[in-house]
Amino acid sequence: MQGAESEQPSKRPRRDGSTRTPPSTPSAAAGRSPGLELHPDHKTWGPEQVCSFLQRSGFKEPGLLKNFRSLWERKKLLSHIQRLNQTLIDTMKVINDPIHGHIELHPLLIRIIDTPQFQRLRYIKQLGGGYYVFPGASHNRFEHSLGVGYLAGCLVRALCEKQPELQISERDMLCVQIAGLCHDLGHGPFSHMFDGRFIPLARPELKWTEVGNLYDMFHTRNCLHRRAYQHKVGNIIDKMITDALLKADPYIEITGAEGKKYRISTSIDDMEAFTKLTDNIFLEILYSTDPKLDAAREILKNIEYRNLYKYVGETQPSGEKIKRENYECLPKEVADAKPTEVSLEAELKAEDFIVDDGDVVAPLITPRKREWNALLSAQNPARTGEAFKARVQLFKDGSV
């Protein structure tokens, strides 16, 4: 019987040339979704191809397929979010700060930092003339501003975490960081010397806001300001740099927008001109060969040779605090208050003294009047120490 089966005649070909398909065998096209082709590599399938495959495998419940499509979209959204986060991480810049270590800065902060206006802060000393007193005070406004921007971000993030009711957004935190980063962009050469000493003398018609009372809100900063920033020798050097800039002001030209020329004191009226004004003005005057800058150059040379104005002494007023507008009469009172126990042949005049922020300095005694000190020592070497003690307190009766 097996032989009979094996001898069955072969099937007749169809007239159209195709092979005959048994009625019990379903065709491949019948198992496919209409118009949908499945790629041999299943990794390339999208949600519809996967659903088609599931339908063929017997999972035909519409709710199940709908949930799968929703899950696919959520996975796709998560993938895009992860890519977005990775892009942000890739663009964040890490800076090794000398105080705070490695700090991350937002790309927008980097764009602000990489501008001429911000890069200018590299060339402005944080403590101005204090660098000539404290050799380690070489840090500049650039690195200081980076640290302030970082700390501003730390502060606002702490507020966001501990006080969620404030509803602080990422935008708010970025704005606070920008404010901290940019707070020193307006500083001129040698920091507060420029806006606190030079500009009020060079352009007295301008009204500058007094912010000294704000220091009382921060005791630590106030103490540091009095002990370091207001060092007597530092103040003298600031005064000498101010005098040099005042003498050079009419002759220094700084090119601003549209080629317009500005002086040191008027550069604050033009952003392009002000961007070019840094501590380098000191060296520009010092190394200049222009005879018009001789007087200014001589003052700066005296700073380098340490021929500084002499600090005479200090006193406290017996009554109410002396106002700045009354400073003009003080040099004469200082000259008239020569200690009686020290004999000086030279005559003291009001123009020999400068009263600056409560400090009394004598710019003409050194180096132009060195003979005063020599004369005192020649008369009686033993009294040199007495003269020094007398300079410590000029006004024993509290007349000033």
Short mmCIF file of C-alpha atoms in Angstrom, two decimals:
data_model
loop_
_atom_site.label_atom_id
_atom_site.label_comp_id
_atom_site.label_asym_id
_atom_site.label_seq_id
_atom_site.Cartn_x
_atom_site.Cartn_y
_atom_site.Cartn_z
CA MET A 1 0.00 0.00 0.00
CA GLN A 2 2.89 2.22 0.70
CA GLY A 3 4.11 1.56 -2.76
CA ALA A 4 0.76 2.57 -4.17
CA GLU A 5 0.90 5.87 -2.37
CA SER A 6 4.36 6.57 -3.64
CA GLU A 7 3.23 5.91 -7.18
CA GLN A 8 0.50 8.55 -7.11
CA PRO A 9 0.65 10.81 -10.16
CA SER A 10 2.14 14.28 -9.78
CA LYS A 11 -0.19 17.27 -9.59
CA ARG A 12 -1.09 19.04 -12.77
CA PRO A 13 0.26 22.53 -13.14
CA ARG A 14 -2.27 25.39 -13.29
CA ARG A 15 -2.89 27.13 -16.57
CA ASP A 16 -1.37 30.37 -15.30
CA GLY A 17 1.87 28.51 -14.57
CA SER A 18 1.67 28.77 -10.72
CA THR A 19 1.71 25.74 -8.44
CA ARG A 20 -1.52 24.46 -6.97
CA THR A 21 -2.02 25.22 -3.25
CA PRO A 22 -3.92 22.73 -1.12
CA PRO A 23 -7.16 24.26 0.24
CA SER A 24 -6.17 23.38 3.84
CA THR A 25 -2.93 25.50 3.76
CA PRO A 26 -3.38 29.26 4.51
CA SER A 27 -1.42 31.62 2.30
CA ALA A 28 1.33 33.92 3.67
CA ALA A 29 -0.62 37.00 2.64
CA ALA A 30 -3.62 35.84 4.64
CA GLY A 31 -1.57 35.97 7.85
CA ARG A 32 -0.42 39.54 7.31
CA SER A 33 -2.15 42.77 8.17
CA PRO A 34 -3.34 44.44 4.99
CA GLY A 35 -0.58 46.55 3.38
CA LEU A 36 1.96 46.04 6.20
CA GLU A 37 5.33 44.45 5.55
CA LEU A 38 7.57 43.15 8.35
CA HIS A 39 11.29 43.69 7.97
CA PRO A 40 13.40 40.60 8.67
CA ASP A 41 15.30 42.55 11.37
CA HIS A 42 12.81 43.02 14.22
CA LYS A 43 15.02 45.76 15.75
CA THR A 44 13.80 48.10 13.03
CA TRP A 45 10.10 47.56 13.77
CA GLY A 46 7.95 50.43 14.89
CA PRO A 47 4.86 50.20 17.14
CA GLU A 48 2.53 49.20 14.23
CA GLN A 49 4.84 46.41 13.06
CA VAL A 50 5.05 45.05 16.59
CA CYS A 51 1.26 45.17 16.95
CA SER A 52 0.90 43.36 13.63
CA PHE A 53 3.25 40.64 14.84
CA LEU A 54 1.31 40.32 18.10
CA GLN A 55 -1.95 40.01 16.20
CA ARG A 56 -0.53 37.16 14.14
CA SER A 57 0.64 35.53 17.34
CA GLY A 58 -2.88 35.54 18.73
CA PHE A 59 -2.89 38.74 20.79
CA LYS A 60 -5.83 40.48 19.14
CA GLU A 61 -7.48 42.26 22.07
CA PRO A 62 -7.81 45.97 21.09
CA GLY A 63 -7.23 47.23 24.67
CA LEU A 64 -3.95 45.36 24.93
CA LEU A 65 -2.68 46.77 21.64
CA LYS A 66 -3.75 50.29 22.63
CA ASN A 67 -1.83 50.07 25.92
CA PHE A 68 1.20 48.82 24.05
CA ARG A 69 1.11 51.79 21.68
CA SER A 70 0.85 54.16 24.66
CA LEU A 71 3.79 52.47 26.37
CA TRP A 72 5.82 52.77 23.18
CA GLU A 73 5.17 56.53 23.00
CA ARG A 74 6.16 56.95 26.65
CA LYS A 75 9.39 55.06 26.02
CA LYS A 76 10.07 57.25 23.01
CA LEU A 77 9.43 60.42 25.06
CA LEU A 78 11.73 59.18 27.83
CA SER A 79 14.45 58.53 25.29
CA HIS A 80 14.20 62.11 24.00
CA ILE A 81 14.30 63.52 27.54
CA GLN A 82 17.40 61.48 28.30
CA ARG A 83 19.04 62.78 25.14
CA LEU A 84 18.13 66.34 26.16
CA ASN A 85 19.68 65.85 29.60
CA GLN A 86 22.79 64.37 28.04
CA THR A 87 23.05 67.38 25.74
CA LEU A 88 22.86 69.71 28.76
CA ILE A 89 25.52 67.71 30.59
CA ASP A 90 27.77 67.79 27.55
CA THR A 91 27.50 71.60 27.30
CA MET A 92 27.96 72.36 31.01
CA LYS A 93 31.46 73.69 31.65
CA VAL A 94 33.47 72.67 34.69
CA ILE A 95 35.89 75.23 36.16
CA ASN A 96 38.46 74.45 38.83
CA ASP A 97 37.98 77.35 41.23
CA PRO A 98 40.85 77.99 43.71
CA ILE A 99 38.37 78.26 46.61
CA HIS A 100 35.27 76.23 45.72
CA GLY A 101 36.96 73.46 43.73
CA HIS A 102 35.29 72.10 40.59
CA ILE A 103 32.13 74.07 39.83
CA GLU A 104 29.63 73.59 36.99
CA LEU A 105 28.36 76.59 35.05
CA HIS A 106 25.29 76.76 32.82
CA PRO A 107 25.92 77.30 29.07
CA LEU A 108 24.30 80.75 29.25
CA LEU A 109 26.75 81.77 31.97
CA ILE A 110 29.60 80.59 29.75
CA ARG A 111 28.32 82.78 26.92
CA ILE A 112 28.39 85.80 29.27
CA ILE A 113 31.87 84.94 30.51
CA ASP A 114 33.19 84.65 26.95
CA THR A 115 32.60 88.34 26.15
CA PRO A 116 35.13 91.22 26.10
CA GLN A 117 33.19 93.04 28.81
CA PHE A 118 33.53 90.14 31.25
CA GLN A 119 37.06 89.13 30.23
CA ARG A 120 38.10 92.69 31.07
CA LEU A 121 37.72 91.79 34.76
CA ARG A 122 40.88 89.68 34.47
CA TYR A 123 42.86 92.92 34.43
CA ILE A 124 41.29 94.62 37.46
CA LYS A 125 42.69 93.78 40.88
CA GLN A 126 40.10 92.95 43.51
CA LEU A 127 41.76 95.12 46.20
CA GLY A 128 43.07 97.91 43.98
CA GLY A 129 46.16 99.51 45.49
CA GLY A 130 46.07 96.96 48.31
CA TYR A 131 48.23 94.73 46.10
CA TYR A 132 51.13 97.11 46.81
CA VAL A 133 50.70 96.41 50.54
CA PHE A 134 49.71 92.73 50.60
CA PRO A 135 51.75 90.73 48.03
CA GLY A 136 49.19 87.93 48.11
CA ALA A 137 46.31 90.25 47.16
CA SER A 138 46.82 89.50 43.48
CA HIS A 139 43.39 88.04 42.77
CA ASN A 140 41.22 89.86 40.29
CA ARG A 141 37.58 90.69 39.74
CA PHE A 142 37.26 87.89 37.14
CA GLU A 143 37.87 84.97 39.50
CA HIS A 144 35.94 86.76 42.26
CA SER A 145 32.88 87.08 40.00
CA LEU A 146 33.00 83.39 39.06
CA GLY A 147 32.88 82.51 42.76
CA VAL A 148 30.01 84.91 43.45
CA GLY A 149 27.99 83.46 40.57
CA TYR A 150 28.55 79.95 41.93
CA LEU A 151 27.61 80.89 45.50
CA ALA A 152 24.52 82.74 44.27
CA GLY A 153 23.40 79.50 42.62
CA CYS A 154 24.06 77.53 45.82
CA LEU A 155 22.00 80.02 47.82
CA VAL A 156 18.96 80.03 45.55
CA ARG A 157 19.00 76.23 45.17
CA ALA A 158 19.03 75.87 48.96
CA LEU A 159 16.03 78.21 49.17
CA CYS A 160 14.25 76.19 46.49
CA GLU A 161 14.77 72.91 48.38
CA LYS A 162 13.97 74.19 51.88
CA GLN A 163 11.11 76.53 50.93
CA PRO A 164 9.22 74.91 48.04
CA GLU A 165 6.31 77.27 48.68
CA LEU A 166 8.42 80.02 47.05
CA GLN A 167 8.00 78.17 43.74
CA ILE A 168 11.48 79.10 42.55
CA SER A 169 11.89 77.98 38.94
CA GLU A 170 15.01 77.01 37.00
CA ARG A 171 14.74 80.37 35.24
CA ASP A 172 14.72 82.19 38.59
CA MET A 173 17.83 80.32 39.72
CA LEU A 174 19.63 81.13 36.49
CA CYS A 175 18.73 84.83 36.82
CA VAL A 176 20.20 84.92 40.34
CA GLN A 177 23.40 83.28 39.07
CA ILE A 178 23.66 85.86 36.27
CA ALA A 179 23.23 88.68 38.78
CA GLY A 180 26.04 87.29 40.94
CA LEU A 181 28.27 86.72 37.93
CA CYS A 182 27.82 90.24 36.52
CA HIS A 183 27.81 92.31 39.71
CA ASP A 184 31.34 93.70 39.15
CA LEU A 185 31.16 94.60 35.46
CA GLY A 186 30.96 98.31 36.29
CA HIS A 187 34.26 98.51 38.18
CA GLY A 188 36.94 100.80 36.81
CA PRO A 189 40.73 100.54 37.21
CA PHE A 190 41.87 99.61 40.73
CA SER A 191 38.27 98.83 41.74
CA HIS A 192 36.79 101.21 44.34
CA MET A 193 39.60 103.73 43.94
CA PHE A 194 38.17 104.65 40.54
CA ASP A 195 34.55 105.25 41.55
CA GLY A 196 35.24 106.29 45.15
CA ARG A 197 38.16 108.68 44.66
CA PHE A 198 38.95 109.47 41.03
CA ILE A 199 35.52 110.05 39.47
CA PRO A 200 34.22 112.33 42.29
CA LEU A 201 37.29 114.55 41.79
CA ALA A 202 37.47 114.36 37.99
CA ARG A 203 33.71 114.80 37.47
CA PRO A 204 32.25 116.37 40.61
CA GLU A 205 28.99 117.12 38.79
CA LEU A 206 28.12 113.42 38.80
CA LYS A 207 26.13 112.11 41.76
CA TRP A 208 27.29 108.71 42.94
CA THR A 209 25.09 106.64 45.23
CA GLU A 210 26.39 106.23 48.79
CA VAL A 211 26.31 102.59 49.84
CA GLY A 212 28.61 102.74 52.85
CA ASN A 213 25.76 102.12 55.28
CA LEU A 214 25.19 98.70 53.68
CA TYR A 215 28.44 97.51 55.19
CA ASP A 216 26.86 97.76 58.63
CA MET A 217 24.55 94.91 57.61
CA PHE A 218 27.48 92.54 57.29
CA HIS A 219 29.73 92.67 60.33
CA THR A 220 32.40 90.32 58.98
CA ARG A 221 32.72 92.22 55.72
CA ASN A 222 32.76 95.48 57.62
CA CYS A 223 35.65 94.33 59.83
CA LEU A 224 37.60 93.07 56.81
CA HIS A 225 36.97 96.35 55.03
CA ARG A 226 38.35 98.39 57.92
CA ARG A 227 41.39 96.20 58.64
CA ALA A 228 42.53 95.28 55.13
CA TYR A 229 40.84 97.43 52.51
CA GLN A 230 41.38 100.63 54.55
CA HIS A 231 45.01 99.94 55.37
CA LYS A 232 46.81 103.27 55.83
CA VAL A 233 49.53 102.57 53.29
CA GLY A 234 46.96 101.13 50.89
CA ASN A 235 44.95 104.33 51.15
CA ILE A 236 48.08 106.40 50.50
CA ILE A 237 48.86 104.40 47.36
CA ASP A 238 45.26 104.73 46.19
CA LYS A 239 45.56 108.47 46.72
CA MET A 240 48.80 108.62 44.72
CA ILE A 241 47.28 106.61 41.84
CA THR A 242 44.27 108.94 41.93
CA ASP A 243 46.56 111.98 41.69
CA ALA A 244 48.40 110.39 38.76
CA LEU A 245 45.16 109.67 36.90
CA LEU A 246 43.91 113.20 37.51
CA LYS A 247 47.10 114.65 36.03
CA ALA A 248 46.97 112.26 33.06
CA ASP A 249 43.23 112.58 32.43
CA PRO A 250 43.38 115.53 29.97
CA TYR A 251 45.97 113.78 27.78
CA ILE A 252 44.87 110.13 27.65
CA GLU A 253 42.66 109.25 24.68
CA ILE A 254 40.53 106.10 24.56
CA THR A 255 38.69 105.22 21.35
CA GLY A 256 35.03 104.41 21.84
CA ALA A 257 32.08 103.63 19.60
CA GLU A 258 32.19 105.08 16.08
CA GLY A 259 35.79 106.20 16.65
CA LYS A 260 34.89 108.87 19.20
CA LYS A 261 37.68 109.80 21.64
CA TYR A 262 37.19 109.76 25.41
CA ARG A 263 39.31 110.67 28.43
CA ILE A 264 39.78 108.40 31.44
CA SER A 265 37.01 110.18 33.32
CA THR A 266 34.56 110.29 30.39
CA SER A 267 35.07 106.68 29.28
CA ILE A 268 32.28 105.69 31.68
CA ASP A 269 29.85 107.25 29.17
CA ASP A 270 30.71 104.77 26.42
CA MET A 271 30.68 100.97 26.79
CA GLU A 272 33.32 100.34 24.12
CA ALA A 273 35.73 102.88 25.63
CA PHE A 274 35.11 101.70 29.19
CA THR A 275 35.78 98.08 28.18
CA LYS A 276 39.33 99.12 27.25
CA LEU A 277 39.98 100.78 30.63
CA THR A 278 41.68 98.47 33.16
CA ASP A 279 44.54 98.50 35.67
CA ASN A 280 46.85 98.51 32.65
CA ILE A 281 46.41 102.29 32.54
CA PHE A 282 49.05 102.36 35.30
CA LEU A 283 51.67 100.80 33.00
CA GLU A 284 50.50 102.83 30.02
CA ILE A 285 51.31 106.04 31.90
CA LEU A 286 54.45 104.67 33.55
CA TYR A 287 56.06 103.60 30.26
CA SER A 288 54.82 106.53 28.20
CA THR A 289 57.32 108.95 26.66
CA ASP A 290 54.78 111.73 26.20
CA PRO A 291 56.10 114.83 28.02
CA LYS A 292 52.51 115.81 28.86
CA LEU A 293 52.39 112.78 31.17
CA ASP A 294 55.61 113.64 33.04
CA ALA A 295 53.83 114.73 36.25
CA ALA A 296 51.62 111.63 36.33
CA ARG A 297 54.54 109.37 35.46
CA GLU A 298 56.64 110.80 38.30
CA ILE A 299 53.95 109.93 40.86
CA LEU A 300 53.75 106.34 39.62
CA LYS A 301 57.55 106.04 39.69
CA ASN A 302 57.46 107.13 43.33
CA ILE A 303 55.04 104.29 44.05
CA GLU A 304 57.43 101.79 42.47
CA TYR A 305 60.40 103.22 44.38
CA ARG A 306 58.29 103.27 47.55
CA ASN A 307 58.64 107.01 47.92
CA LEU A 308 55.12 107.29 49.26
CA TYR A 309 53.22 110.15 50.78
CA LYS A 310 53.85 110.22 54.52
CA TYR A 311 51.10 109.19 56.87
CA VAL A 312 51.14 111.82 59.60
CA GLY A 313 48.66 110.55 62.18
CA GLU A 314 45.05 110.17 63.19
CA THR A 315 42.63 111.54 65.73
CA GLN A 316 39.03 111.21 66.75
CA PRO A 317 36.79 114.30 66.81
CA SER A 318 35.57 115.25 70.26
CA GLY A 319 32.11 116.19 69.03
CA GLU A 320 29.99 114.89 66.18
CA LYS A 321 31.46 113.15 63.15
CA ILE A 322 33.19 115.40 60.65
CA LYS A 323 31.30 115.55 57.36
CA ARG A 324 33.07 115.15 54.02
CA GLU A 325 32.11 118.66 52.91
CA ASN A 326 34.11 120.03 55.85
CA TYR A 327 37.32 118.27 54.83
CA GLU A 328 38.59 121.33 52.95
CA CYS A 329 39.28 123.28 56.15
CA LEU A 330 41.08 120.42 57.87
CA PRO A 331 44.55 120.75 56.22
CA LYS A 332 44.93 124.24 57.67
CA GLU A 333 43.87 123.04 61.11
CA VAL A 334 46.40 120.22 60.83
CA ALA A 335 49.17 122.67 59.87
CA ASP A 336 48.27 124.98 62.79
CA ALA A 337 48.27 122.08 65.25
CA LYS A 338 52.03 121.41 65.16
CA PRO A 339 53.05 119.75 68.46
CA THR A 340 54.81 122.25 70.71
CA GLU A 341 57.17 119.63 72.18
CA VAL A 342 58.81 119.02 68.79
CA SER A 343 60.97 121.83 67.41
CA LEU A 344 60.79 122.17 63.63
CA GLU A 345 62.50 125.00 61.80
CA ALA A 346 60.39 124.39 58.70
CA GLU A 347 57.01 126.02 58.39
CA LEU A 348 53.96 123.79 58.01
CA LYS A 349 51.38 124.99 55.50
CA ALA A 350 47.90 123.79 54.64
CA GLU A 351 48.97 122.77 51.14
CA ASP A 352 51.48 120.34 52.65
CA PHE A 353 48.66 118.09 53.87
CA ILE A 354 45.80 116.08 52.45
CA VAL A 355 42.92 114.78 54.55
CA ASP A 356 41.54 111.72 52.79
CA ASP A 357 38.75 109.63 54.32
CA GLY A 358 39.90 110.62 57.80
CA ASP A 359 43.59 109.95 57.10
CA VAL A 360 46.06 112.84 57.15
CA VAL A 361 48.87 112.48 54.60
CA ALA A 362 51.68 114.82 53.65
CA PRO A 363 52.41 114.27 49.94
CA LEU A 364 55.05 117.00 49.74
CA ILE A 365 57.19 115.86 52.67
CA THR A 366 58.37 112.75 50.82
CA PRO A 367 60.17 112.76 48.52
CA ARG A 368 60.36 116.53 47.85
CA LYS A 369 60.99 117.62 51.44
CA ARG A 370 63.23 114.92 52.78
CA GLU A 371 65.36 117.62 54.36
CA TRP A 372 62.66 118.07 57.02
CA ASN A 373 63.38 114.63 58.40
CA ALA A 374 67.13 115.12 57.99
CA LEU A 375 67.00 118.48 59.75
CA LEU A 376 65.13 117.02 62.71
CA SER A 377 67.61 114.18 63.11
CA ALA A 378 70.63 116.47 62.81
CA GLN A 379 69.33 118.78 65.54
CA ASN A 380 68.92 116.05 68.10
CA PRO A 381 69.08 112.36 67.12
CA ALA A 382 67.63 111.37 70.48
CA ARG A 383 64.46 113.30 69.74
CA THR A 384 63.69 111.38 66.54
CA GLY A 385 61.73 108.81 68.55
CA GLU A 386 59.87 111.58 70.34
CA ALA A 387 58.90 113.08 67.02
CA PHE A 388 57.55 109.74 65.88
CA LYS A 389 55.40 109.47 69.02
CA ALA A 390 54.16 112.98 68.48
CA ARG A 391 53.00 112.09 64.96
CA VAL A 392 50.84 109.31 66.34
CA GLN A 393 48.53 111.79 68.01
CA LEU A 394 48.66 115.31 66.65
CA PHE A 395 45.66 116.79 68.39
CA LYS A 396 45.81 116.07 72.09
CA ASP A 397 43.17 118.63 72.86
CA GLY A 398 40.70 117.01 70.44
CA SER A 399 40.38 120.23 68.46
CA VAL A 400 39.64 118.37 65.21
#
